[in-house]
Amino acid sequence: MNWIEVSIEVDGEAAEAVADVLQRYGHQGVAIEQAGFPIEVWPDEIPPADKLIVRAYFPDNHEADAAQQRLREALWHMSRLYPIPEPSFRTVDDEDWANAWKAHYHPLRLGKRLYIRPEWTHPTDMQPDDVVLVMDPGMAFGTGTHPTTQLCLIAIEDLLADWPQVEVLDLGCGSGILGIAAIKLGARHVLAVDIDELAVKSTLENAAYNGVTDAITAQQGSLETLRGSARHFDLLLANILARVIIDMCDEGLGDLVRAGGKAVFSGIILDQADDVEAALRRTGLEPTRRRTITDWVAIEAVKPVA
Ligand code: SAH
């Protein structure tokens, strides 16, 4: 399938507003590039105030003309508040889409022993006791370069250091990076769930690259799908937007964790951390620890044994 790329060069202040508009029309979020360097950008993230290129993609199908028209209209309305240049549109094929950012994604060390190897690279500096994660996120979120992902990986490594055979739920699995890390660090089984079918596909592909297919089940869905099954997990991982986590807490997210089990929540900006912790308490989880990278916070919690 082909994609239509829309890109607009703006300064930092307008970038956030433009990204918001593109987010509404784009598929799989928005990328913001600085000086030609693409960054994995979290939907809530505020970009730095330099010249930035905001890009988004939508499918080149029968709805493309209408989508393009709506997008132009939305941008025109915005241009009355912020001066923004005309958007550029171009058609890219799937392969270009998926490959464009590969040049900027390099092997990365994290925590004590984690080593993220982009699938197409062949680094020579791996150590015998490295825990290697082989990743090709494709169109899913989760290269490991984003602080929200890194906070989770570091927490998982710590938690599993003396906790073997854990049953894990990776909610909002994206590329599957968190679940795959959990298995490589000793978890017994991971259920990986995402509302996006591309994420499910990406998780299964990455599980295969890592030789952990037997230990991962990936399926499309969300909290509703899981609550029906009355399953309880030892460890819940959820790197999703703070407001989504809060909503899920009010819909019984805590019920998915067994008494004595633990959870890691990420995707949270410092300002939102108190609200997330209050929501965790409402769903029967007790926050125990915050970890931070810059303004990003991951919150660990336990489900008290009654
Ligand atoms: N776990 C990966 C990806 C995080 S991005 C990592 O840590 O890097 C967040 C993911 O959550 C996206 O793949 C998105 O599709 C998914 N998501 C968003 N809202 C969701 C919901 N309500 N239920 C399940 N998944 C959701």
Coordinates of C-alpha atoms and ligand atoms in Angstrom, one line a residue:
M1 CA 0.0 0.0 0.0
N2 CA 1.1 3.6 -0.6
W3 CA 1.0 6.3 2.0
I4 CA 0.6 10.1 1.6
E5 CA 3.1 12.0 3.6
V6 CA 2.3 15.4 4.8
S7 CA 5.0 17.6 6.1
I8 CA 5.2 21.2 7.4
E9 CA 8.2 23.1 8.6
V10 CA 7.3 25.3 11.7
D11 CA 8.9 26.8 14.8
G12 CA 8.6 25.1 18.2
E13 CA 5.5 27.0 19.3
A14 CA 3.4 26.2 16.3
A15 CA 4.8 22.6 16.1
E16 CA 2.7 21.4 19.0
A17 CA -0.5 22.8 17.5
V18 CA 0.3 21.5 14.0
A19 CA 1.2 18.1 15.5
D20 CA -2.2 18.1 17.2
V21 CA -4.0 18.7 13.9
L22 CA -1.9 16.0 12.0
Q23 CA -2.5 13.6 14.9
R24 CA -6.2 13.8 14.1
Y25 CA -5.7 12.9 10.4
G26 CA -2.5 10.8 10.5
H27 CA -2.1 7.1 11.0
Q28 CA 0.1 6.0 13.9
G29 CA 0.9 9.4 15.3
V30 CA 3.2 12.2 14.2
A31 CA 6.9 12.4 13.8
I32 CA 8.7 15.6 14.6
E33 CA 12.2 16.0 13.1
Q34 CA 14.9 18.4 14.1
A35 CA 17.8 19.1 11.8
G36 CA 17.0 16.1 9.7
F37 CA 17.0 13.7 12.7
P38 CA 13.8 11.8 13.2
I39 CA 12.8 11.2 16.8
E40 CA 10.2 8.8 18.2
V41 CA 7.8 11.3 19.6
W42 CA 5.2 10.7 22.2
P43 CA 1.7 12.1 21.5
D44 CA 1.8 14.3 24.6
E45 CA 5.3 15.5 24.1
I46 CA 6.2 19.2 23.8
P47 CA 8.9 19.7 21.1
P48 CA 11.8 22.1 21.6
A49 CA 11.5 25.6 20.2
D50 CA 13.6 25.3 17.1
K51 CA 12.8 24.9 13.4
L52 CA 11.0 21.6 13.2
I53 CA 9.5 19.4 10.5
V54 CA 6.2 17.8 11.5
R55 CA 5.3 14.8 9.4
A56 CA 2.3 12.5 9.4
Y57 CA 1.2 9.7 7.0
F58 CA -2.2 8.6 5.9
P59 CA -3.2 5.7 3.7
D60 CA -3.4 6.5 0.0
N61 CA -6.9 4.9 -0.5
H62 CA -10.2 6.1 -1.8
E63 CA -10.6 8.4 1.2
A64 CA -7.2 10.1 0.6
D65 CA -8.5 13.1 -1.4
A66 CA -11.2 13.8 1.2
A67 CA -8.7 13.4 4.1
Q68 CA -6.3 15.8 2.3
Q69 CA -9.0 18.3 1.9
R70 CA -10.1 18.2 5.6
L71 CA -6.5 18.5 6.6
R72 CA -5.9 21.5 4.4
E73 CA -9.0 23.1 5.9
A74 CA -7.9 22.4 9.5
L75 CA -4.5 23.8 8.8
W76 CA -6.0 26.9 7.1
H77 CA -8.0 27.6 10.3
M78 CA -4.9 27.2 12.3
S79 CA -2.9 29.5 10.1
R80 CA -5.1 32.4 11.3
L81 CA -3.6 31.8 14.8
Y82 CA -0.1 30.9 13.9
P83 CA 1.7 31.8 10.7
I84 CA 2.4 28.4 9.1
P85 CA 3.6 27.6 5.6
E86 CA 1.7 25.5 3.1
P87 CA 1.9 21.8 3.8
S88 CA 3.8 19.6 1.3
F89 CA 2.3 16.3 0.3
R90 CA 4.1 13.3 -1.4
T91 CA 3.3 9.7 -1.9
V92 CA 5.6 7.1 -0.4
D93 CA 5.4 3.4 -0.6
D94 CA 5.3 1.1 2.4
E95 CA 8.9 0.2 2.2
D96 CA 10.1 3.8 2.1
W97 CA 7.8 4.6 5.0
A98 CA 9.3 1.8 7.1
N99 CA 12.9 2.4 6.0
A100 CA 13.1 6.2 6.2
W101 CA 14.1 6.3 9.8
K102 CA 16.3 3.2 9.9
A103 CA 19.5 5.2 9.2
H104 CA 19.0 7.0 12.5
Y105 CA 18.3 4.0 14.7
H106 CA 21.5 2.5 16.3
P107 CA 22.3 -0.2 18.8
L108 CA 21.7 1.1 22.4
R109 CA 22.7 -0.1 25.9
L110 CA 20.2 0.4 28.7
G111 CA 20.0 -0.5 32.4
K112 CA 22.6 -3.1 33.6
R113 CA 22.6 -5.7 30.8
L114 CA 20.1 -4.7 28.1
Y115 CA 21.3 -4.2 24.6
I116 CA 18.9 -3.1 21.9
R117 CA 20.0 -4.2 18.4
P118 CA 18.1 -2.9 15.4
E119 CA 17.4 -6.0 13.4
W120 CA 19.4 -4.9 10.3
T121 CA 22.6 -4.0 12.2
H122 CA 25.5 -6.3 13.1
P123 CA 27.3 -4.7 16.0
T124 CA 30.6 -6.1 17.3
D125 CA 30.6 -4.8 20.8
M126 CA 28.1 -7.2 22.5
Q127 CA 29.2 -8.8 25.7
P128 CA 28.6 -12.4 26.7
D129 CA 26.1 -11.6 29.4
D130 CA 24.2 -8.8 27.5
V131 CA 20.5 -9.4 27.3
V132 CA 20.0 -8.6 23.6
L133 CA 16.7 -7.3 22.2
V134 CA 16.5 -7.6 18.4
M135 CA 14.0 -5.0 17.2
D136 CA 12.4 -3.9 14.0
P137 CA 9.5 -1.8 15.2
G138 CA 8.3 -1.1 11.6
M139 CA 5.2 1.0 11.9
A140 CA 4.7 0.4 15.7
F141 CA 6.0 2.5 18.5
G142 CA 8.8 1.1 20.6
T143 CA 12.3 1.4 19.3
G144 CA 13.6 1.8 22.8
T145 CA 14.9 5.3 22.0
H146 CA 12.0 7.0 23.8
P147 CA 12.3 7.8 27.5
T148 CA 8.9 6.3 28.3
T149 CA 10.1 2.9 26.9
Q150 CA 13.5 3.2 28.6
L151 CA 12.0 3.8 32.0
C152 CA 9.9 0.6 31.6
L153 CA 12.9 -1.5 30.5
I154 CA 15.0 -0.3 33.4
A155 CA 12.1 -1.1 35.8
I156 CA 11.5 -4.5 34.3
E157 CA 15.2 -5.4 34.6
D158 CA 15.2 -4.4 38.2
L159 CA 11.9 -6.1 39.1
L160 CA 12.7 -9.4 37.4
A161 CA 16.2 -9.7 38.8
D162 CA 15.0 -11.8 41.8
W163 CA 11.5 -12.7 40.6
P164 CA 11.5 -15.7 38.2
Q165 CA 8.6 -17.3 36.2
V166 CA 6.4 -14.2 36.2
E167 CA 3.2 -14.0 34.1
V168 CA 3.2 -10.6 32.4
L169 CA 0.6 -8.5 30.7
D170 CA 2.1 -6.0 28.2
L171 CA -0.9 -3.6 27.7
G172 CA -0.3 -1.3 24.7
C173 CA 2.5 -3.5 23.4
G174 CA 3.5 -1.5 20.3
S175 CA 6.6 -3.2 18.9
G176 CA 6.4 -5.7 21.8
I177 CA 9.7 -4.4 23.2
L178 CA 8.6 -4.5 26.9
G179 CA 7.2 -8.1 26.7
I180 CA 10.2 -9.4 24.8
A181 CA 12.5 -7.8 27.4
A182 CA 10.5 -9.4 30.2
I183 CA 10.8 -12.9 28.7
K184 CA 14.5 -12.5 28.1
L185 CA 14.9 -11.4 31.7
G186 CA 13.1 -14.6 33.0
A187 CA 9.4 -14.1 32.7
R188 CA 7.4 -17.3 32.0
H189 CA 4.8 -15.9 29.6
V190 CA 3.6 -12.5 28.2
L191 CA 0.2 -11.6 27.0
A192 CA 0.8 -8.6 24.6
V193 CA -2.3 -6.6 23.8
D194 CA -2.8 -3.4 21.6
I195 CA -5.7 -1.7 20.0
D196 CA -3.7 -1.4 16.8
E197 CA -3.4 -4.5 14.6
L198 CA -0.1 -3.2 13.2
A199 CA 1.3 -3.4 16.7
V200 CA 0.2 -7.0 17.1
K201 CA 1.9 -7.9 13.9
S202 CA 5.0 -6.1 14.8
T203 CA 5.1 -7.8 18.3
L204 CA 4.8 -11.2 16.6
E205 CA 7.6 -10.4 14.2
N206 CA 9.9 -9.1 16.9
A207 CA 9.1 -12.1 19.1
A208 CA 10.3 -14.3 16.2
Y209 CA 13.5 -12.3 15.8
N210 CA 14.2 -12.9 19.4
G211 CA 13.3 -16.6 19.4
V212 CA 10.6 -16.1 22.1
T213 CA 7.5 -16.8 20.0
D214 CA 6.5 -19.7 22.4
A215 CA 6.4 -17.4 25.4
I216 CA 4.3 -14.6 23.9
T217 CA 0.7 -14.4 22.9
A218 CA -0.2 -11.2 21.0
Q219 CA -3.7 -10.1 20.4
Q220 CA -5.7 -7.0 19.3
G221 CA -7.7 -5.6 22.2
S222 CA -7.7 -3.6 25.4
L223 CA -9.0 -3.6 28.9
E224 CA -12.5 -4.7 27.9
T225 CA -11.1 -7.8 26.1
L226 CA -9.1 -8.8 29.2
R227 CA -11.6 -8.1 32.0
G228 CA -14.0 -10.7 30.5
S229 CA -11.4 -13.4 30.9
A230 CA -10.9 -12.8 34.6
R231 CA -7.2 -13.4 34.3
H232 CA -4.8 -12.1 36.9
F233 CA -1.2 -11.2 36.2
D234 CA 1.9 -11.1 38.3
L235 CA 3.2 -8.0 36.5
L236 CA 1.3 -5.5 34.4
L237 CA 3.2 -3.2 32.1
A238 CA 1.4 -0.2 30.5
N239 CA 3.3 2.5 28.6
I240 CA 0.2 4.4 27.4
L241 CA -0.9 8.0 27.7
A242 CA -1.5 9.2 31.2
R243 CA -5.1 10.0 30.4
V244 CA -5.7 6.5 29.0
I245 CA -4.2 5.0 32.1
I246 CA -6.4 7.1 34.3
D247 CA -9.5 6.1 32.4
M248 CA -8.5 2.5 32.6
C249 CA -8.1 2.7 36.3
D250 CA -11.6 3.9 36.6
E251 CA -12.7 0.9 34.6
G252 CA -11.1 -1.6 36.8
L253 CA -7.5 -1.9 35.5
G254 CA -6.3 -2.9 39.0
D255 CA -8.4 -6.1 38.8
L256 CA -6.0 -7.5 36.3
V257 CA -3.2 -7.7 38.8
R258 CA -3.2 -10.5 41.3
A259 CA -2.9 -9.8 45.1
G260 CA 0.8 -9.3 45.7
G261 CA 1.5 -8.5 42.1
K262 CA 3.1 -5.4 40.6
A263 CA 2.7 -2.9 37.8
V264 CA 4.7 -0.4 35.9
F265 CA 3.0 2.6 34.3
S266 CA 4.7 5.0 31.9
G267 CA 3.9 7.6 29.3
I268 CA 3.5 10.1 32.1
I269 CA 4.7 13.6 32.2
L270 CA 5.8 14.9 35.7
D271 CA 2.7 17.2 35.9
Q272 CA 0.4 14.2 35.5
A273 CA 2.1 11.9 38.0
D274 CA -0.1 12.9 41.0
D275 CA -3.3 12.3 39.1
V276 CA -2.1 8.9 37.8
E277 CA -1.2 7.9 41.4
A278 CA -4.6 9.0 42.7
A279 CA -6.2 6.9 39.9
L280 CA -4.0 3.9 40.8
R281 CA -5.2 4.0 44.4
R282 CA -8.8 4.1 43.2
T283 CA -8.3 0.9 41.4
G284 CA -6.7 -0.8 44.3
L285 CA -3.0 -0.4 43.4
E286 CA -0.5 1.2 45.8
P287 CA 2.2 3.4 44.1
T288 CA 5.6 2.5 45.5
R289 CA 8.2 4.2 43.4
R290 CA 8.8 6.8 40.7
R291 CA 11.6 6.8 38.2
T292 CA 12.3 9.7 36.0
I293 CA 14.2 10.6 32.8
T294 CA 14.0 14.4 32.2
D295 CA 10.2 15.2 32.6
W296 CA 9.1 11.7 32.1
V297 CA 7.9 9.6 35.0
A298 CA 7.3 5.8 35.3
I299 CA 5.3 4.8 38.4
E300 CA 5.6 1.3 40.0
A301 CA 2.8 0.0 42.1
V302 CA 1.8 -3.1 44.0
K303 CA -1.5 -4.7 44.6
P304 CA -1.6 -5.2 48.4
V305 CA -2.4 -8.6 49.7
A306 CA -5.8 -8.1 51.5
Ligands
SAH1 N1 4.9 -0.7 24.8 C1 5.7 0.0 23.8 C2 4.7 0.9 23.0 C3 4.2 2.1 23.7 S1 3.2 3.2 22.7 C4 6.8 0.8 24.4 O1 6.8 0.8 25.6 O2 7.6 1.4 23.7 C5 1.6 3.0 23.3 C6 0.9 1.8 22.6 O3 -0.4 1.7 23.2 C7 0.6 2.1 21.1 O4 1.0 1.0 20.4 C8 -1.0 2.2 21.1 O5 -1.5 1.7 19.9 C9 -1.4 1.5 22.3 N2 -2.7 1.9 22.9 C10 -3.2 3.2 23.0 N3 -4.3 3.2 23.6 C11 -4.6 1.9 24.0 C12 -5.7 1.3 24.6 N4 -6.7 2.0 25.1 N5 -5.6 -0.1 24.8 C13 -4.5 -0.8 24.4 N6 -3.5 -0.2 23.7 C14 -3.5 1.1 23.5

